[in-house]
Coordinates of C-alpha atoms and ligand atoms in Angstrom, one line a residue:
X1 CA 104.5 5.4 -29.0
X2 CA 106.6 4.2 -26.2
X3 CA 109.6 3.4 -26.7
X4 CA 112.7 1.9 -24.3
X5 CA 114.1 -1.2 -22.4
X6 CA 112.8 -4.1 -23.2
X7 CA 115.0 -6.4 -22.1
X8 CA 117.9 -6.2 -20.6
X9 CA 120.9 -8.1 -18.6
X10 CA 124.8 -8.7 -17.7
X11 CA 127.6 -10.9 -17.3
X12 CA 130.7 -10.5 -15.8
X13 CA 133.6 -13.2 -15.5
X14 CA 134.0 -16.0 -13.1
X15 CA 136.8 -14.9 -11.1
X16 CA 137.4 -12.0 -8.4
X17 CA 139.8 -10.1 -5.7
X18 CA 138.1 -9.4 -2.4
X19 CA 139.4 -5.8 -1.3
X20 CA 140.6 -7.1 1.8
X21 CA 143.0 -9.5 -0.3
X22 CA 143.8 -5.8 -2.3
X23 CA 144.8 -3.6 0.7
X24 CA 146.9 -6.3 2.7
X25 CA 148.9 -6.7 -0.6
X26 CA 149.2 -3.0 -1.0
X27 CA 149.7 -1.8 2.4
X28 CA 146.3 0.0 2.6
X29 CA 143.7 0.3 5.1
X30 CA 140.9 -1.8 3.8
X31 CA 137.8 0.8 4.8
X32 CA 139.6 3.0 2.3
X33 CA 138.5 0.5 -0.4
X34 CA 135.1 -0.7 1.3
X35 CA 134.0 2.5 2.8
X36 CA 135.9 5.3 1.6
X37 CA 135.3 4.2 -2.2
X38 CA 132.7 1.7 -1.2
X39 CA 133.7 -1.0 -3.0
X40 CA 133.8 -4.8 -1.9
X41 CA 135.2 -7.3 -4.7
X42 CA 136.1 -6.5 -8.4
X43 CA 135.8 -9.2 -11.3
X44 CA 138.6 -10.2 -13.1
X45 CA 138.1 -11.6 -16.5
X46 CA 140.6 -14.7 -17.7
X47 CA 142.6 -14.0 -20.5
X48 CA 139.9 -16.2 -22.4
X49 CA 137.3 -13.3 -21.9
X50 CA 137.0 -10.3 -23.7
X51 CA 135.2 -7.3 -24.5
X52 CA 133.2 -9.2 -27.6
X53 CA 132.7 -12.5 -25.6
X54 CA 131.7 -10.9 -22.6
X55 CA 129.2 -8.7 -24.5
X56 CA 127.8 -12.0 -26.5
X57 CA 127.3 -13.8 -22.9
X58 CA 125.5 -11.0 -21.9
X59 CA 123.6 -11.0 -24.8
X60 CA 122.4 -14.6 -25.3
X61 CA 120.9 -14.6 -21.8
X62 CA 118.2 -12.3 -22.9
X63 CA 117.8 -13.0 -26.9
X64 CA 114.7 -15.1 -28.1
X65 CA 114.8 -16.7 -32.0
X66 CA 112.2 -14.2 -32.4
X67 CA 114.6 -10.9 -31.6
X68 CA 117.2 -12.5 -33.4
X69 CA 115.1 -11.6 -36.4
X70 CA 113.7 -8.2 -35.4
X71 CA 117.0 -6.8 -34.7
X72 CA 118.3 -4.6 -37.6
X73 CA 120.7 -2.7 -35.4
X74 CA 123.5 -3.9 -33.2
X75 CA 125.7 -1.7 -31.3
X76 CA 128.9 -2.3 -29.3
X77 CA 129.3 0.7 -26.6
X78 CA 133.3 0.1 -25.4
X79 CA 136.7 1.8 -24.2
X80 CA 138.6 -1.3 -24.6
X81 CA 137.9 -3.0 -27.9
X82 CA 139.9 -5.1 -29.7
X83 CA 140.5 -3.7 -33.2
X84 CA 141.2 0.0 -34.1
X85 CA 139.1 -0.8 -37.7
X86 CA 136.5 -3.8 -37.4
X87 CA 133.7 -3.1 -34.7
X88 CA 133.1 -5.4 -32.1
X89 CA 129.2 -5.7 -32.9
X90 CA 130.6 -7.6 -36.3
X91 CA 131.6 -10.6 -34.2
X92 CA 128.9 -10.5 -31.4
X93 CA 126.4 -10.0 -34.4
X94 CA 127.6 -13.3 -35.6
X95 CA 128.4 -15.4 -32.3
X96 CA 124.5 -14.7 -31.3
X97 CA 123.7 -15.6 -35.0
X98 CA 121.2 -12.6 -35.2
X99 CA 120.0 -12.1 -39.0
X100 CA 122.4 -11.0 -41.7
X101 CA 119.9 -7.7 -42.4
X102 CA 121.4 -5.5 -40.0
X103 CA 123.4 -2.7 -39.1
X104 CA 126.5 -3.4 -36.4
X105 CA 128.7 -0.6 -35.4
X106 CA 131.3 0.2 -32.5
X107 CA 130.9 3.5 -30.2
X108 CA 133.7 5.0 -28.5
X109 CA 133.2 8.3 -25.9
X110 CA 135.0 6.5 -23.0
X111 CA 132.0 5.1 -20.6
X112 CA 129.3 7.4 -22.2
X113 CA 129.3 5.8 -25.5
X114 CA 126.2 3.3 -24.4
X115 CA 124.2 5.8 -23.2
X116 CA 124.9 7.4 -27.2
X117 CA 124.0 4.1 -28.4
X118 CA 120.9 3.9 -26.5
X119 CA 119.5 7.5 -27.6
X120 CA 120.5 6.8 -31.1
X121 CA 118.6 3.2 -31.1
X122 CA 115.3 5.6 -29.8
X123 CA 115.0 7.5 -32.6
X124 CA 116.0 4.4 -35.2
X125 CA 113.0 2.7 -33.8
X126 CA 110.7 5.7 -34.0
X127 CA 111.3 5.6 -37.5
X128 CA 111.2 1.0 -37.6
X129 CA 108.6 0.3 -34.6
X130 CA 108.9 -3.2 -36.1
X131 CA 112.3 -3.8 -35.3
X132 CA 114.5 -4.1 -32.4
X133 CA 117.8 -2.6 -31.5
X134 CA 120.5 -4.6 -29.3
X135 CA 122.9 -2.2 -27.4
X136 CA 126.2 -3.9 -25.8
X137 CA 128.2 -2.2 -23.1
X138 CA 131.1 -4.7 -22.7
X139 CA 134.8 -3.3 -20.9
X140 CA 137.3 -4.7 -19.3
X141 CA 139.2 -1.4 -16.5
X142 CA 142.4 -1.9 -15.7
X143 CA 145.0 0.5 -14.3
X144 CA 147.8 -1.4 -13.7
X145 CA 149.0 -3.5 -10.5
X146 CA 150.3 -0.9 -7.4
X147 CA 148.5 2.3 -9.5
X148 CA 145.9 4.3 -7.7
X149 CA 143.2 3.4 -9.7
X150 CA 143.8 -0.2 -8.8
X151 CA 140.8 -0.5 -6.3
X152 CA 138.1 0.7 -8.7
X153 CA 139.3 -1.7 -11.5
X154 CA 136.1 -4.3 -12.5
X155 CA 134.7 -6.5 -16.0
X156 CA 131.6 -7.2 -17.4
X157 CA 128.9 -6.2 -20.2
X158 CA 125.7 -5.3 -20.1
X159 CA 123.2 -5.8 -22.8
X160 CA 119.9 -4.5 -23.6
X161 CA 117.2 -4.5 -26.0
X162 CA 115.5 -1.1 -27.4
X163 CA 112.0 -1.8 -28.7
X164 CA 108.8 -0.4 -28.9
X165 CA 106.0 -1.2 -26.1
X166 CA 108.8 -1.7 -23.8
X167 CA 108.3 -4.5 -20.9
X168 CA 110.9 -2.8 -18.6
X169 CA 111.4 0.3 -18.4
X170 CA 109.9 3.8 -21.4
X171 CA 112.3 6.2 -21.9
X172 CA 111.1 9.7 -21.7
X173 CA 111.8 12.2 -24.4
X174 CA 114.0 14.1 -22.4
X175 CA 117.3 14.4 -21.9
X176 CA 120.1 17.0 -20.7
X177 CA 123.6 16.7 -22.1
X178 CA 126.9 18.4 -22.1
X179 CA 130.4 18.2 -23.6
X180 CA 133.9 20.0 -22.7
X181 CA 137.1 19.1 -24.3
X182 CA 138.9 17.7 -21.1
X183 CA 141.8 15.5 -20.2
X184 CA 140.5 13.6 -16.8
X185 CA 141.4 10.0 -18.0
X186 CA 142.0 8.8 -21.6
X187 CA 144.1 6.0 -23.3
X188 CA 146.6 6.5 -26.0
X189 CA 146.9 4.3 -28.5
X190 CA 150.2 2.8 -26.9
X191 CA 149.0 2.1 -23.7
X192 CA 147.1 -1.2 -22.8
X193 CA 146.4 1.0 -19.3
X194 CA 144.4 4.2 -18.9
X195 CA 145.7 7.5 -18.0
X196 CA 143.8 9.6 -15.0
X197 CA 144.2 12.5 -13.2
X198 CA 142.1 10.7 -10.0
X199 CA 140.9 14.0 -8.4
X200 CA 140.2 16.1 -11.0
X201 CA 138.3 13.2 -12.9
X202 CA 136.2 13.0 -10.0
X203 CA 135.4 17.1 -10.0
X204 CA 134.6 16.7 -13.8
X205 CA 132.3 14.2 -12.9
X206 CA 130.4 15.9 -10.1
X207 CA 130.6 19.2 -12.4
X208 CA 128.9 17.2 -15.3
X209 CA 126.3 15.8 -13.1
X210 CA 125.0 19.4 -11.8
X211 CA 125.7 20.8 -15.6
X212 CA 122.9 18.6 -16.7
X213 CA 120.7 17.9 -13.6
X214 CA 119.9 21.4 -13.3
X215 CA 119.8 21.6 -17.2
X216 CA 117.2 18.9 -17.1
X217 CA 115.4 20.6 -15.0
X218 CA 115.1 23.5 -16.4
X219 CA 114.2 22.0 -19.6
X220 CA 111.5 19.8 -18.5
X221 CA 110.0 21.7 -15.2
X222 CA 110.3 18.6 -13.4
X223 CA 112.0 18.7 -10.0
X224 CA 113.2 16.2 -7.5
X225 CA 109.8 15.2 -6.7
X226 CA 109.2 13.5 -9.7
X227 CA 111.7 11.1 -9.0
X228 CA 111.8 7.8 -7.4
X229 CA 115.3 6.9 -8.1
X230 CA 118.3 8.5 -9.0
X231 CA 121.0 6.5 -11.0
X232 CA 124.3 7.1 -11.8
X233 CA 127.7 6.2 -13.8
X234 CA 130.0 4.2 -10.7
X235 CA 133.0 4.1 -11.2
X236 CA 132.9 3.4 -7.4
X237 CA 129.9 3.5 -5.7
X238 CA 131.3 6.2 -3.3
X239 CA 131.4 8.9 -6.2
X240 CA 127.6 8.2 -6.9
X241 CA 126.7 8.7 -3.1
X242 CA 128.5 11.6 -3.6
X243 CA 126.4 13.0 -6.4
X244 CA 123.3 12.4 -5.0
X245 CA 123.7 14.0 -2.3
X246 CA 124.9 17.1 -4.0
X247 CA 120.8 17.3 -5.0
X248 CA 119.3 15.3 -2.0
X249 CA 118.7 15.4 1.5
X250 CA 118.6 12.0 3.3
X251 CA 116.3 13.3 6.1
X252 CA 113.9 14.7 3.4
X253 CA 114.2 12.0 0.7
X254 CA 115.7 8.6 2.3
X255 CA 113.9 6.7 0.1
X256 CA 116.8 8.0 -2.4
X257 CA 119.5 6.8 -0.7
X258 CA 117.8 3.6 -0.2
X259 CA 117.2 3.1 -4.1
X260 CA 120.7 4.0 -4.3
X261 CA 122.0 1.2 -2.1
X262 CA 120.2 -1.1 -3.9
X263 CA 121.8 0.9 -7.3
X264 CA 124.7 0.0 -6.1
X265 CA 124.4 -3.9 -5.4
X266 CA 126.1 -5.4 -7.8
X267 CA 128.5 -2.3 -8.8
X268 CA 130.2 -2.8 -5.6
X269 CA 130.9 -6.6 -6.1
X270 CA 131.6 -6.3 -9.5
X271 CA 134.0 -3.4 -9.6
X272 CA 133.8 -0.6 -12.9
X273 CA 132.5 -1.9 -16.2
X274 CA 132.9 1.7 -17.7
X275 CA 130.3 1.7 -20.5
X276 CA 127.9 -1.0 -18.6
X277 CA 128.6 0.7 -15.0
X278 CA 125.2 3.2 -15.0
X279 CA 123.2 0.3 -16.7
X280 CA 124.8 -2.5 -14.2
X281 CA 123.3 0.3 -11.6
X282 CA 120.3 0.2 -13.0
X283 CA 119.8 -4.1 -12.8
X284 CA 120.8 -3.6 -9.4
X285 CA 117.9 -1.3 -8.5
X286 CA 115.4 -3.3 -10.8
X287 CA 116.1 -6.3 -9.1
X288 CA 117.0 -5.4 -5.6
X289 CA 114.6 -2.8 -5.2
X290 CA 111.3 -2.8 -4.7
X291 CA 110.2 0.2 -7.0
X292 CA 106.5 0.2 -8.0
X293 CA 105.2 0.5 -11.9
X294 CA 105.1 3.9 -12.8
X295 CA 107.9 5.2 -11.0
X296 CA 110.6 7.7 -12.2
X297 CA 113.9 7.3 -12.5
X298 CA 116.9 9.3 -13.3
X299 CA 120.3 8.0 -15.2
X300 CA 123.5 9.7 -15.0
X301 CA 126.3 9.1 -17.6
X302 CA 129.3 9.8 -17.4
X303 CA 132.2 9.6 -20.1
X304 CA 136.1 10.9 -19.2
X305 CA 137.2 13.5 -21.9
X306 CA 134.4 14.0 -21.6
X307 CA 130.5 13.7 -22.4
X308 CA 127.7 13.7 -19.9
X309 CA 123.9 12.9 -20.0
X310 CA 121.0 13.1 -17.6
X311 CA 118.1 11.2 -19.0
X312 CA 114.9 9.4 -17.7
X313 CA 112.5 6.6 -17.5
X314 CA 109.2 4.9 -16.0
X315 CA 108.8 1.4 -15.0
X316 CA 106.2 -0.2 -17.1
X317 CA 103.8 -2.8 -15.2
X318 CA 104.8 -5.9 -14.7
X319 CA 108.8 -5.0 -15.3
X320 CA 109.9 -7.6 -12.4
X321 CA 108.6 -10.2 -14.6
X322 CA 110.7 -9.8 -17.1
X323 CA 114.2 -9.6 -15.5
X324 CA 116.6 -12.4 -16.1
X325 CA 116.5 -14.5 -12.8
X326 CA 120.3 -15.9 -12.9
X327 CA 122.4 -12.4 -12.1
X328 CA 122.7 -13.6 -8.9
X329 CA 123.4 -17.4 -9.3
X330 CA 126.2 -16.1 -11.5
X331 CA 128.4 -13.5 -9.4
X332 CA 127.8 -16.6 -6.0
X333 CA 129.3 -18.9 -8.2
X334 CA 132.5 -16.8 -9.1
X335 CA 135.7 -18.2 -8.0
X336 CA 137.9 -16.1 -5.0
X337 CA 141.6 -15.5 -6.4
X338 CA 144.3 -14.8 -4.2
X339 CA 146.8 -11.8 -4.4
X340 CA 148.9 -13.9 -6.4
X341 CA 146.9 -15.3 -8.6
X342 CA 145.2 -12.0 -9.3
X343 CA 148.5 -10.6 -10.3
X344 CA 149.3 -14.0 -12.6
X345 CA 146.0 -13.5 -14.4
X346 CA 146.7 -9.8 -14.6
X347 CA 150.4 -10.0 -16.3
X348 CA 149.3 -12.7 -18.9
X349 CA 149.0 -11.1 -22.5
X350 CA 148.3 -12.7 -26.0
X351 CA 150.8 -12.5 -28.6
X352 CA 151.3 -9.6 -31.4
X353 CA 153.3 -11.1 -33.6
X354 CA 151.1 -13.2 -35.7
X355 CA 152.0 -16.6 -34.4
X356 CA 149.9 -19.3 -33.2
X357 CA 148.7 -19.3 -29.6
X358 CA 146.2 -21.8 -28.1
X359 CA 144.6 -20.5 -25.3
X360 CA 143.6 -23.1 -22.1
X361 CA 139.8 -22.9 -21.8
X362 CA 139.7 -26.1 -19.6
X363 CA 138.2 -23.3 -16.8
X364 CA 135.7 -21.9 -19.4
X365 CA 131.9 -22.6 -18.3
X366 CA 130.9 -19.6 -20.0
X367 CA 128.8 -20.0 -23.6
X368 CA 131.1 -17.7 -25.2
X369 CA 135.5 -17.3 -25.1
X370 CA 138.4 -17.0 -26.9
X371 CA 139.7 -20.0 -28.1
X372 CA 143.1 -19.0 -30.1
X373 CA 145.2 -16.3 -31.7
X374 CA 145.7 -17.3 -35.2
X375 CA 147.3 -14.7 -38.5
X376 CA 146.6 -12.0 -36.1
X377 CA 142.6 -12.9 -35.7
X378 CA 141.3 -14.2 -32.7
X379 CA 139.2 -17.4 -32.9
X380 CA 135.7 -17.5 -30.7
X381 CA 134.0 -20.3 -29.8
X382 CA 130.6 -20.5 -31.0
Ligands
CAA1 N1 138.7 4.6 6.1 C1 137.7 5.2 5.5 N2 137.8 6.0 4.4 C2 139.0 6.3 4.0 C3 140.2 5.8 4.6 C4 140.0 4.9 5.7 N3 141.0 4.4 6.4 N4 141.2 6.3 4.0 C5 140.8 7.1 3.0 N5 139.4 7.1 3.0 C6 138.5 7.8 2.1 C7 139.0 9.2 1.7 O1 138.6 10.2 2.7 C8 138.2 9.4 0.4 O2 136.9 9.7 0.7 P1 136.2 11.1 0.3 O3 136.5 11.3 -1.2 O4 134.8 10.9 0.7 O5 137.0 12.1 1.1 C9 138.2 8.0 -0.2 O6 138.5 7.1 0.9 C10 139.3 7.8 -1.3 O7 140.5 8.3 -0.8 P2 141.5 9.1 -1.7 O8 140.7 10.2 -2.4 O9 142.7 9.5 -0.9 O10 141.9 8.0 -2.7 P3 143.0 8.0 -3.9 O11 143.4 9.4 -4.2 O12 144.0 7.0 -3.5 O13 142.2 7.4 -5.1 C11 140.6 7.7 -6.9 C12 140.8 7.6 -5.4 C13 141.2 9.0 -7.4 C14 139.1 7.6 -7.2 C15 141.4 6.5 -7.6 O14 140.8 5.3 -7.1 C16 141.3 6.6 -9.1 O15 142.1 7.3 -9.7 N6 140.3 5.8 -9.7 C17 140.1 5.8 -11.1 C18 139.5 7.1 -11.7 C19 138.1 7.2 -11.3 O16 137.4 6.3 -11.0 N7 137.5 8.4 -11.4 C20 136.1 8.7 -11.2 C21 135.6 9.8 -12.1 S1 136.0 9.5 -13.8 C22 134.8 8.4 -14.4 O17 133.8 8.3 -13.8 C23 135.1 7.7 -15.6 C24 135.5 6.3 -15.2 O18 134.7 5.4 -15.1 C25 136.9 6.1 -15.0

């Protein structure tokens, strides 16, 4: 039985900082930012968005009534949740009003923990071919304003359906993976910003990639030449140029680098999602490419502390069909914020201390956002 992506799509918020707006603000040449990290724009998400509301929005674009009663398994992948107790998937489960007969958990291994989800939801629905499985990458990166991680800073989800007799995209049964105890980048408790070591998280990365690409490999006899596509994790889109060409030669294979520009499309406009980066990478190529049925491709994921996976996938027939059509609709109607508003929208917080706060949502046009902050529990809109 096959089993993998049947469904799948993302949102991200309606506002975002052009990287030339970035390096005149910060003093830094802008090809550093469009060339030398390859990024162009990153979203930033009002203080009305979060990590459940964006992952509902993704969500809702690509439910029908009739998966709202085959899913029996909801799971949020995320590094910047809301709640050290209740999961996420509680709320989402309820804002998409998906039957009561399910299971909903939260996933935490930094931006790998989707990829966990999405390997777990496999073998749930080898055992329930029946049922469906809803996996929710939804993060918001920040670094803080003036840090060094400032440039590769991004928001969105990205939601996809596991099912059997998959319209988009069968996963094969085969997967390298590899963990090491690490400190790269990581988030105490205390600190609404992450930690990194920039360099060294970047080595760990290229070190987990050829850990288990060449594990893969090994494993499965395959070898490049089964591949039409390599994905990866972006937390820029330089680092995944990078990678693959640690495996691939452009004058041999350029129809790699070509997939992996359009990999890249909306990654580079959208900034770092963490958990949804790899997946947002894989829309991009799905809808930007022009990959036949049939065709391989490879996923990297990457998670800081740290967790990697190579896994793969063939396109079923027909896959373009069943895209959502508005991804693009969505990031052209996203509003252009200057330096200064950027830094506003970045330095507003929501209270701690248990009072009331009413939120402005006049700006909202998404289907889902946070309303209030009432007895400590924040009030959706649904
Ligand atoms: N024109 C063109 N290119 C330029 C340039 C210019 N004027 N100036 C610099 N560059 C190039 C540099 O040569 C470099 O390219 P190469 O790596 O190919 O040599 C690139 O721009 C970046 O320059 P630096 O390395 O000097 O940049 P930096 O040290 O200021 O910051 C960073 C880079 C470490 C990635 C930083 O942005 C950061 O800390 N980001 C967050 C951490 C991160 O994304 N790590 C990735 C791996 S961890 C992971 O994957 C998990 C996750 O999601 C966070």
């Amino acid at each position: 039985m096959k089993i993998g992506i049947d469904k799948i799509g993302f949102y991200s918020p309606g506002y975002f900082l052009d990287m030339a707006d970035l390096a005149t603000a910060r003093n830094a040449d802008v090809n550093k930012y469009t060339i030398g990290l390859g990024q162009d724009r990153m979203a930033m998400p009002p203080i009305t968005q979060d990590t459940i509301t964006m992952a509902a929005n993704a969500a809702v674009g690509i439910l029908s009534e009739e998966d709202l009663e085959a899913i029996d398994l909801v799971i949020l992948g995320t590094e910047s949740g809301t709640d050290q107790s209740k999961a996420g998937a509680t709320a989402i489960h309820h804002l998409l009003g998906i039957n009561p007969y399910a299971r909903a958990i939260e996933m935490k291994q930094a931006c790998y923990a989707a990829t966990a989800g999405i390997q777990l939801a496999k073998g749930h629905i080898a055992l329930n071919p029946t049922k469906k499985a809803l996996i929710i990458a939804s993060d918001i990166s920040k670094y803080g304003l003036n840090s060094g991680g400032e440039p590769t800073q991004g928001a969105g989800a990205v939601a996809i359906l596991i099912a059997a007799n998959p319209r988009i995209m069968s996963l094969d049964n085969d997967a390298a993976y590899f963990t090491d105890d690490i400190l790269d980048f990581w988030r105490p408790n205390y600190s609404d910003y992450a930690f990194v070591d920039g360099q060294y998280s970047n080595e760990q990365y290229q070190r987990f990639f050829e850990a288990t690409f060449n594990r893969y490999m090994e494993d499965t006899g395959r070898t490049l030449d089964d591949f039409n596509a390599l994905t990866f994790h972006i937390p820029y889109t330089k680092l995944g140029l990078k990678s693959l060409r640690m495996v691939a030669d452009i004058d041999t294979r350029p129809d790699l680098f070509e997939n992996f520009n359009h990999a890249t499309y909306y990654n580079r406009t959208v900034g770092n999602i963490y958990t949804g980066s790899l997946y947002l990478s894989l829309i991009s190529l799905l809808e930007k490419g022009s990959l036949a049925a049939g065709s391989r491709i490879g996923l990297f994921s990457y998670g800081s502390g740290a967790v990697g996976e190579f896994f793969s996938g063939v396109l079923e027939d027909g896959y373009k069909d069943h895209l959502v059509s508005d991804h693009q609709t969505m990031i052209d109607a996203r509003k252009r914020l200057s330096i200064h508003a950027y830094e506003a929208m970045y330095n507003v917080s929501l209270i701690k201390d248990g009072s009331h706060q009413i939120l402005d949502t006049t700006h909202e046009t998404s289907p889902f956002y946070l309303k209030e902050i009432k007895h400590h529990k924040r009030v959706y809109n649904k």
